[in-house]
PDB file of C-alpha atoms and ligand atoms in Angstrom:
ATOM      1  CA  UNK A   1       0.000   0.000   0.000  1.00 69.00           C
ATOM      2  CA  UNK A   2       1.322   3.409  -1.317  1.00 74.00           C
ATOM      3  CA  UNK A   3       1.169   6.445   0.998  1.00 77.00           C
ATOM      4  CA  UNK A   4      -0.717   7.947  -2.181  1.00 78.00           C
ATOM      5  CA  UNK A   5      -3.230   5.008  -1.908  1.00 88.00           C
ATOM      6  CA  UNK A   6      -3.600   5.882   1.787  1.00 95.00           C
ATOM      7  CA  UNK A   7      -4.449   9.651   1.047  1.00 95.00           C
ATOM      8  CA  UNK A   8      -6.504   9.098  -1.734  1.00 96.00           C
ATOM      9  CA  UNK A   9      -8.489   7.169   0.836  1.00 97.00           C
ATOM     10  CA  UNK A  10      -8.625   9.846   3.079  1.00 98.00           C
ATOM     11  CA  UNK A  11      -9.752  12.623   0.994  1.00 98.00           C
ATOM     12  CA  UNK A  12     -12.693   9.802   0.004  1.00 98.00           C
ATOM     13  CA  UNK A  13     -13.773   9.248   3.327  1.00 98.00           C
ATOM     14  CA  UNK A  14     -13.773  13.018   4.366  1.00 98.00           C
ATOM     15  CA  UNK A  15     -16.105  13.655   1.028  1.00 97.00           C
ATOM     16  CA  UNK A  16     -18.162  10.603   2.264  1.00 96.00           C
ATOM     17  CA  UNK A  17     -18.551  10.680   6.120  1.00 98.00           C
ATOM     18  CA  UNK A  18     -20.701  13.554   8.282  1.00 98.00           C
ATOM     19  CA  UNK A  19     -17.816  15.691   9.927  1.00 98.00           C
ATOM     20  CA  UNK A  20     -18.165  13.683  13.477  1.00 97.00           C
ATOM     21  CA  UNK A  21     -17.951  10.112  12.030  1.00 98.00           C
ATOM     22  CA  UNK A  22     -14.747  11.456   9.849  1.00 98.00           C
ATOM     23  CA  UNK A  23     -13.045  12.987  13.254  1.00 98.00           C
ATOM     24  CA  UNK A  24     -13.382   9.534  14.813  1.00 98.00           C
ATOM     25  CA  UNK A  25     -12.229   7.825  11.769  1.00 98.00           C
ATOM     26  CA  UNK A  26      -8.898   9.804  11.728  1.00 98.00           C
ATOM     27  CA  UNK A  27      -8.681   9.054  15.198  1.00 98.00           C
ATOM     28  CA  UNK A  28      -8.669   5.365  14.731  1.00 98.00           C
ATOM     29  CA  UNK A  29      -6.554   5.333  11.990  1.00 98.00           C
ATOM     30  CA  UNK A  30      -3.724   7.068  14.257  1.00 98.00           C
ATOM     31  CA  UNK A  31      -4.634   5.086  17.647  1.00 98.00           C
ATOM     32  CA  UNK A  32      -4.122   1.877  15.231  1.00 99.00           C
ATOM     33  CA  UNK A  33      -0.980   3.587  14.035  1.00 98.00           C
ATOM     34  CA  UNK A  34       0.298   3.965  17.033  1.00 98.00           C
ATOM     35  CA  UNK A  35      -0.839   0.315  18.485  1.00 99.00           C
ATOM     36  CA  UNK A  36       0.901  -1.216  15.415  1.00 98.00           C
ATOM     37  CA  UNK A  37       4.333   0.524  16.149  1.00 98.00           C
ATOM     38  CA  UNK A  38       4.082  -0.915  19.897  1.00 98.00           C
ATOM     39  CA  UNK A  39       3.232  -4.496  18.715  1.00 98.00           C
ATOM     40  CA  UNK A  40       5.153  -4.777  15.266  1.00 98.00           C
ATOM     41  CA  UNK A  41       2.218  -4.645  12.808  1.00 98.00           C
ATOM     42  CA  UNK A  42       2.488  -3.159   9.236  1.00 97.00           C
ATOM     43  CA  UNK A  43       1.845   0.607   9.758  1.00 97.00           C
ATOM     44  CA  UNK A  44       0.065   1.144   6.742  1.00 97.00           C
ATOM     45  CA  UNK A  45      -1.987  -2.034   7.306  1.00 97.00           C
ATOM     46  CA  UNK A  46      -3.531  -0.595  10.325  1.00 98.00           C
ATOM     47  CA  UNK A  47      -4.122   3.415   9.090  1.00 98.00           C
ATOM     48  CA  UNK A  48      -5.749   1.768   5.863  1.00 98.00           C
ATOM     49  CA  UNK A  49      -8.221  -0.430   7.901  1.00 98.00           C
ATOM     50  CA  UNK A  50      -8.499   2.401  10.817  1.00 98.00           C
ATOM     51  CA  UNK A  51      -9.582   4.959   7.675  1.00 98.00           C
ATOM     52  CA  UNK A  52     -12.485   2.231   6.348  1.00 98.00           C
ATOM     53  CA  UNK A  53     -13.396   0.756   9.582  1.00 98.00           C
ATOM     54  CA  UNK A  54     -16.694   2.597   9.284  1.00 98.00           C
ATOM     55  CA  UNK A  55     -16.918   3.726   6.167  1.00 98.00           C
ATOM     56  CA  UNK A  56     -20.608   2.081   5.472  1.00 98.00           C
ATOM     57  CA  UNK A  57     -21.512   3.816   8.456  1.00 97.00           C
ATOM     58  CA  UNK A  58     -23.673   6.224   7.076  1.00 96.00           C
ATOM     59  CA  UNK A  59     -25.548   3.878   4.411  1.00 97.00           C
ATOM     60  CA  UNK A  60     -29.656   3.572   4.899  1.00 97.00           C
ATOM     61  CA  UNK A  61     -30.481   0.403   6.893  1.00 97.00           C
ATOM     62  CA  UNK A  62     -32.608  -1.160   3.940  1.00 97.00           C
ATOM     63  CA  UNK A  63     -29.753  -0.427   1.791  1.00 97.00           C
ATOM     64  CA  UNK A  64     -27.553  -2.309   3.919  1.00 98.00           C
ATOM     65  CA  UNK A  65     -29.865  -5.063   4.126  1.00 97.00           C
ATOM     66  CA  UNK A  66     -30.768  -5.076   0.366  1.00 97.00           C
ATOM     67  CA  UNK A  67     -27.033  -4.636  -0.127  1.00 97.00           C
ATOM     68  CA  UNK A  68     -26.311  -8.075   2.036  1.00 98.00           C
ATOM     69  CA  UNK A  69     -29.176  -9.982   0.287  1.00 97.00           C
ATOM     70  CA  UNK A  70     -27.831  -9.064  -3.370  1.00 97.00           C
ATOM     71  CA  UNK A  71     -24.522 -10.423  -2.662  1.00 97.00           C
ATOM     72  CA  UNK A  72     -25.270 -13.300  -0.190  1.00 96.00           C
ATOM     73  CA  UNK A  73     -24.172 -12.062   2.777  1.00 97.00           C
ATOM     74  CA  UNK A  74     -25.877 -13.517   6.145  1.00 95.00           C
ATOM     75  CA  UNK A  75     -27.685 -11.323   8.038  1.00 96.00           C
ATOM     76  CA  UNK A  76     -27.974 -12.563  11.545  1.00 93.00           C
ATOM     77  CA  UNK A  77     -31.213 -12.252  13.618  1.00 92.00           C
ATOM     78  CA  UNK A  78     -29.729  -9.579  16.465  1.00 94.00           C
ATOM     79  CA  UNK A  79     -28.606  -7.839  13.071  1.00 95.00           C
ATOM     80  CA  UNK A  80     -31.887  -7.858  11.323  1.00 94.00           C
ATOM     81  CA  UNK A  81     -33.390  -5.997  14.794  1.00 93.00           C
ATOM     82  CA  UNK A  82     -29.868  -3.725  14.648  1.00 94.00           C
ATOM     83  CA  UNK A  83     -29.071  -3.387  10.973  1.00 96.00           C
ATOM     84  CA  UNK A  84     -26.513  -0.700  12.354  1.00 95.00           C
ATOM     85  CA  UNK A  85     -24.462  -3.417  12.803  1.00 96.00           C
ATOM     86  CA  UNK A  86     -24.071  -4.578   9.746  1.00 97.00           C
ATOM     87  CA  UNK A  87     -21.891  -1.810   8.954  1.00 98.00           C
ATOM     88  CA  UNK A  88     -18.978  -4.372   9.452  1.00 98.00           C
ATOM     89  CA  UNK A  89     -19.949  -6.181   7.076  1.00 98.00           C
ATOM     90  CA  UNK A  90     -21.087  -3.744   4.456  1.00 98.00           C
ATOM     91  CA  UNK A  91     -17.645  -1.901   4.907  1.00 98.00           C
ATOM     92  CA  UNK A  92     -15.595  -4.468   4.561  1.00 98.00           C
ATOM     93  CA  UNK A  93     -17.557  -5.390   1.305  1.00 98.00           C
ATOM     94  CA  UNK A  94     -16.931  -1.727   0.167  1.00 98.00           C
ATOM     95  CA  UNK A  95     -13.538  -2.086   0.858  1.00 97.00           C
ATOM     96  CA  UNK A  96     -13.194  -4.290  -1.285  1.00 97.00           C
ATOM     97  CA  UNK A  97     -15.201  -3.658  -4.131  1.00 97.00           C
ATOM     98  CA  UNK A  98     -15.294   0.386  -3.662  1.00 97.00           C
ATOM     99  CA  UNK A  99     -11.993   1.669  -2.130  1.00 96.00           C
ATOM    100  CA  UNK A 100     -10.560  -1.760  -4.373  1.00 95.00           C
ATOM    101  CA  UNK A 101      -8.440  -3.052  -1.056  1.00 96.00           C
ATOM    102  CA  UNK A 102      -7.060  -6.829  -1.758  1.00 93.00           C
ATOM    103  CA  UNK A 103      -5.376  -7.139   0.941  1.00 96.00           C
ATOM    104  CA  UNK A 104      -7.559  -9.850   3.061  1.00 97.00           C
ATOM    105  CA  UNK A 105      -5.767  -8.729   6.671  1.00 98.00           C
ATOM    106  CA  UNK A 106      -7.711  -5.604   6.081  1.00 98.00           C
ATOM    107  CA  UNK A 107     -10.578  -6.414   5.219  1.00 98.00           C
ATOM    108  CA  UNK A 108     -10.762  -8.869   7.813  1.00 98.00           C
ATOM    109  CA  UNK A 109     -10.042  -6.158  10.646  1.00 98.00           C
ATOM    110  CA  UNK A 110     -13.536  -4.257   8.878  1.00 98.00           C
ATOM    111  CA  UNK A 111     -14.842  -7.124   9.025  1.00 98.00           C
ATOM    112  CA  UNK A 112     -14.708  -8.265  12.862  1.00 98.00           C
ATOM    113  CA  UNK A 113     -14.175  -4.534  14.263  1.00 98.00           C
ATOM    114  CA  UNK A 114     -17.851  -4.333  16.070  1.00 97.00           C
ATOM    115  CA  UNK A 115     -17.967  -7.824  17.632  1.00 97.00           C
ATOM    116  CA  UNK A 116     -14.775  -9.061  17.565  1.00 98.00           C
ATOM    117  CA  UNK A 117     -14.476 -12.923  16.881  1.00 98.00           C
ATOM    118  CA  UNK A 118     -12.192 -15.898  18.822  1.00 98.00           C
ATOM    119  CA  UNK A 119      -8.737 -16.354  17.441  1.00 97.00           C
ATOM    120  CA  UNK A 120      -8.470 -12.300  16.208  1.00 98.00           C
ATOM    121  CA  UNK A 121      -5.021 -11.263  14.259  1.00 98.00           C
ATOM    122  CA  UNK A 122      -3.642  -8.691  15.493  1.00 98.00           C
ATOM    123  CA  UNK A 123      -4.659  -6.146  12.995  1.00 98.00           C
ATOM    124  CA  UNK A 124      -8.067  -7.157  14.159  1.00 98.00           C
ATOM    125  CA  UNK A 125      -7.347  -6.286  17.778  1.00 98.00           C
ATOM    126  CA  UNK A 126      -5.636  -2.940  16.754  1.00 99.00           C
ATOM    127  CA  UNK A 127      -8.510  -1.969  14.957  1.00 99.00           C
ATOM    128  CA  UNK A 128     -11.281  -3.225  17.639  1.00 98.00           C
ATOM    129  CA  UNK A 129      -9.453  -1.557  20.311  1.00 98.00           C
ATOM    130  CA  UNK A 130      -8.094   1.623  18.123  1.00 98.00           C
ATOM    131  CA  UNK A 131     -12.469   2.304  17.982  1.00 98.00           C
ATOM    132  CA  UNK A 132     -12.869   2.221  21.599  1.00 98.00           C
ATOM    133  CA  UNK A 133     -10.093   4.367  22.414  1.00 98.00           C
ATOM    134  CA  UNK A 134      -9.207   7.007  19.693  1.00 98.00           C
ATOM    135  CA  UNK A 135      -9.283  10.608  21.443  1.00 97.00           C
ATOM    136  CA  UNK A 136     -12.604  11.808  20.409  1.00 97.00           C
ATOM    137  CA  UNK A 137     -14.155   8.705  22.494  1.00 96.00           C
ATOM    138  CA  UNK A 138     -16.311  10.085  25.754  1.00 93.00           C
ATOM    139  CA  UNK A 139     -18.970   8.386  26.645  1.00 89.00           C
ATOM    140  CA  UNK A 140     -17.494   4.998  27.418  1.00 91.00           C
ATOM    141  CA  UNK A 141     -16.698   3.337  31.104  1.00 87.00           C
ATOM    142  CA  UNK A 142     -13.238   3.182  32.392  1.00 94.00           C
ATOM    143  CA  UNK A 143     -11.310   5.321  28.713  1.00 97.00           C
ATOM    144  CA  UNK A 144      -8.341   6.320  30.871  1.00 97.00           C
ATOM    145  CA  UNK A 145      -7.558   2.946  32.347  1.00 98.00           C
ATOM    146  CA  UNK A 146      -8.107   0.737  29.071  1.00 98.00           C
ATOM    147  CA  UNK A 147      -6.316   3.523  27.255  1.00 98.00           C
ATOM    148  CA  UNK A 148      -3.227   3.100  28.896  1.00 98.00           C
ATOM    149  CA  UNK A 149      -3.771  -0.913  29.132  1.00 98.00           C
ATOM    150  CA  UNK A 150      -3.621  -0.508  25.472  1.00 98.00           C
ATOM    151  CA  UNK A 151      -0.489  -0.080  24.900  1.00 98.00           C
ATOM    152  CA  UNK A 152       0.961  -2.391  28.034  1.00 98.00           C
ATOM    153  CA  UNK A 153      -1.095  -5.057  27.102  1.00 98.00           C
ATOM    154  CA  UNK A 154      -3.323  -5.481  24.089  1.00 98.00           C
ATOM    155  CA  UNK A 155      -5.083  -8.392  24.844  1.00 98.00           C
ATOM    156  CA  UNK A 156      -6.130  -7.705  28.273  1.00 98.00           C
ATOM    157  CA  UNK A 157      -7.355  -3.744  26.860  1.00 98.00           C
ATOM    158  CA  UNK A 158      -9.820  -6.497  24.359  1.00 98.00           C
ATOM    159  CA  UNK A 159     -11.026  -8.017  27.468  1.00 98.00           C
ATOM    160  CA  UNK A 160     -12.026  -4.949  29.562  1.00 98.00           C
ATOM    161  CA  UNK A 161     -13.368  -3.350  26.278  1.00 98.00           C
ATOM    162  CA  UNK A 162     -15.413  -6.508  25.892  1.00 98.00           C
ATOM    163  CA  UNK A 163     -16.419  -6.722  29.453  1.00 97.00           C
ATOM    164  CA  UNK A 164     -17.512  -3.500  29.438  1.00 97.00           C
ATOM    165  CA  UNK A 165     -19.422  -3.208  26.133  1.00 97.00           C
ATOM    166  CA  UNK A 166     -21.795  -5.979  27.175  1.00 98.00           C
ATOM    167  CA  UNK A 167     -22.342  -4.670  30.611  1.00 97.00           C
ATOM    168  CA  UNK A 168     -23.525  -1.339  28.434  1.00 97.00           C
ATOM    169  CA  UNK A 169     -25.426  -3.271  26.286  1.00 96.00           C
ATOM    170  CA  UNK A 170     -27.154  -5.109  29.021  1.00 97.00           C
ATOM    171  CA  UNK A 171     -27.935  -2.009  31.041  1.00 97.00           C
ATOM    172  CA  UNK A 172     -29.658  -0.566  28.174  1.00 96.00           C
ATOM    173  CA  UNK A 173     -31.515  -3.880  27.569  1.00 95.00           C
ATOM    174  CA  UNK A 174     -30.143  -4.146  23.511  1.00 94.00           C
ATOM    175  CA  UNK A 175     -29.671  -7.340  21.741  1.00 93.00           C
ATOM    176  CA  UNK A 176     -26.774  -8.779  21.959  1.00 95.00           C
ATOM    177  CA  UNK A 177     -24.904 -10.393  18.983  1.00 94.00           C
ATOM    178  CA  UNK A 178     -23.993 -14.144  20.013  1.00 94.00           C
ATOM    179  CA  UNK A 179     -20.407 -13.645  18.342  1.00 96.00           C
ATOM    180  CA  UNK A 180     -19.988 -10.641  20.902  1.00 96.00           C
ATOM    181  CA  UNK A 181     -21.008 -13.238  23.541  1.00 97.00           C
ATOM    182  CA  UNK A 182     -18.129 -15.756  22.042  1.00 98.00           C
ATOM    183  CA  UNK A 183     -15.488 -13.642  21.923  1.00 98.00           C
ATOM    184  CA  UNK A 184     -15.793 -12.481  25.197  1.00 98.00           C
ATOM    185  CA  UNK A 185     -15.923 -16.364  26.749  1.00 98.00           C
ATOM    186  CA  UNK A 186     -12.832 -16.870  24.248  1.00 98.00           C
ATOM    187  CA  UNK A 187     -10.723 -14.101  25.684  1.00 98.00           C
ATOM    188  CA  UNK A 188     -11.562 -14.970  29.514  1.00 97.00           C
ATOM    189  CA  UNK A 189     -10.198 -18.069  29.243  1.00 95.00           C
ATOM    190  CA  UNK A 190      -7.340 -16.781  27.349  1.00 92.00           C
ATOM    191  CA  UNK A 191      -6.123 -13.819  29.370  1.00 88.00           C
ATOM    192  CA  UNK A 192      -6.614 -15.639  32.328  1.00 80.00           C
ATOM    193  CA  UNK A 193      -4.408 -18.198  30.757  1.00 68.00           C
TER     194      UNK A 193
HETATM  195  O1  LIG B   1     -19.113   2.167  14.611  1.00 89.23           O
HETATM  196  P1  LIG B   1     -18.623   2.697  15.925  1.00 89.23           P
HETATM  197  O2  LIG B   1     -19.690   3.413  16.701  1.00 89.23           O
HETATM  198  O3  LIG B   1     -17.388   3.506  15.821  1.00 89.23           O
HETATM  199  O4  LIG B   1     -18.183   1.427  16.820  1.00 89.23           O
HETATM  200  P2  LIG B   1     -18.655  -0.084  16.668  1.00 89.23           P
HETATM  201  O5  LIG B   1     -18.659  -0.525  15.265  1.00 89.23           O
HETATM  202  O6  LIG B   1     -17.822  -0.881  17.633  1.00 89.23           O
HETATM  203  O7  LIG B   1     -20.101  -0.051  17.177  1.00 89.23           O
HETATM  204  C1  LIG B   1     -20.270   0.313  18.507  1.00 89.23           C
HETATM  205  C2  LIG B   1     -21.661   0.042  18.946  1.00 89.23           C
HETATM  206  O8  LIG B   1     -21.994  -1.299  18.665  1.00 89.23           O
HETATM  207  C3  LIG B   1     -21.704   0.223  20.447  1.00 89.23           C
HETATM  208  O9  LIG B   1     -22.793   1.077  20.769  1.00 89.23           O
HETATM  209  C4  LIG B   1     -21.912  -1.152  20.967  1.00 89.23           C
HETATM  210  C5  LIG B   1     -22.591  -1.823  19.799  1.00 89.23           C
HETATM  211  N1  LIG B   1     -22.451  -3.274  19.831  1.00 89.23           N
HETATM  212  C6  LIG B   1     -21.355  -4.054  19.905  1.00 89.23           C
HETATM  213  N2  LIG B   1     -21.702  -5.338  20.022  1.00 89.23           N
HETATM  214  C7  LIG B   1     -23.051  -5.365  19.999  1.00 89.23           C
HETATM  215  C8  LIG B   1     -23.528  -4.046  19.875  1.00 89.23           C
HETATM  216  N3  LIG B   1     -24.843  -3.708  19.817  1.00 89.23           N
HETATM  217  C9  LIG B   1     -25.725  -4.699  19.924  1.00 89.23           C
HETATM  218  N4  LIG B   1     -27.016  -4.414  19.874  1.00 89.23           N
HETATM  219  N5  LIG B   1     -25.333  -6.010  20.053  1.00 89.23           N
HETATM  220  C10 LIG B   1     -24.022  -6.382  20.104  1.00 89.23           C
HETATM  221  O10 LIG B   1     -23.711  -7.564  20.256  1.00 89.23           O
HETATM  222 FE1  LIG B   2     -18.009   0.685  13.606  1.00 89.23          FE
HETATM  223 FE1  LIG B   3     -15.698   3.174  14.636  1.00 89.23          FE
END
């Protein structure tokens, strides 16, 4: 990946996102920037997949669906109640098809960057906890802490994120996604390990 490729990118996502969503997507792609310098991933890897992490954001829920359905890709039942999260899904297939990215790392780290899944690279974990951390993040429990946890010790930062997004979601009483569920039983046992 060129540093033109990378900017070209930018510029297309600052056209395409409302001026908040684009703040936070800058932010992720430099948290993930960072992240990757402190655990040895490709630096461009993780500012490409930081800047498209949410770049189907925006799109209408029945476009998303109708979008999944045309190109056979499963829409889950806690999806079909949330179709906001299927902006994974639907960004990692513009990725690919719109912004033209082959490289399957990336698209991968769209791909899991809401729920998270067992077994995550560690692109995928840069970019899962680059979302929850990135500067212009307020609202969520515990930022300082996990902030710092980041970058001491990446898998126990997915853990506490984890931990703390379903206590959030069960306070407010919102469907959970059974692959949120997984990982989280997946990375108890292994942190603990
Ligand atoms: O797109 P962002 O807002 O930057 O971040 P994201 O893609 O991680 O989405 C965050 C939201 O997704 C946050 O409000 C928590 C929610 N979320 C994560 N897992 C689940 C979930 N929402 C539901 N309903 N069910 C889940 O399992
Ligand atoms: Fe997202
Ligand atoms: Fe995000």
């Amino acid at each position: 990946m060129k540093r033109t490729d990378i900017s070209k990118i930018r510029k297309a996502m600052e056209k395409t996102l409302e001026e908040k969503r684009y703040e936070h997507t800058l932010g992720v792609a430099y948290t993930a920037t960072s992240l990757a310098m402190r655990y040895g991933e490709n630096l461009e890897n993780a500012e490409l997949a930081g800047l498209l992490h949410d770049c189907a954001k925006e799109m209408d829920d029945d476009k998303a669906i109708s979008l999944c359905e045309k190109h056979h890709i499963s829409i889950t039942e806690v999806e079909r109640k949330n179709p906001s999260l299927l902006h994974a899904k639907t960004g990692s297939f513009l990725a690919m098809h719109t912004y033209k990215v082959d490289n399957g790392e990336i698209i991968n780290a769209i791909l899991n960057h809401t729920t998270g899944r067992p077994g995550m690279s560690l692109l995928e974990k840069i970019i899962f906890v680059a979302d929850y951390i990135e500067p212009s993040r307020k609202k969520a429990a515990n930022l300082p802490e996990i902030r710092k946890l980041a970058f001491i010790d990446l898998d126990a930062a997915l853990l506490k994120i984890l931990e703390d997004t379903l206590e959030y979601l069960k306070q407010k009483e919102e469907a959970i996604d059974p692959m949120t569920e997984k990982t989280y039983r997946y990375y108890r046992e292994f942190v603990s390990k």
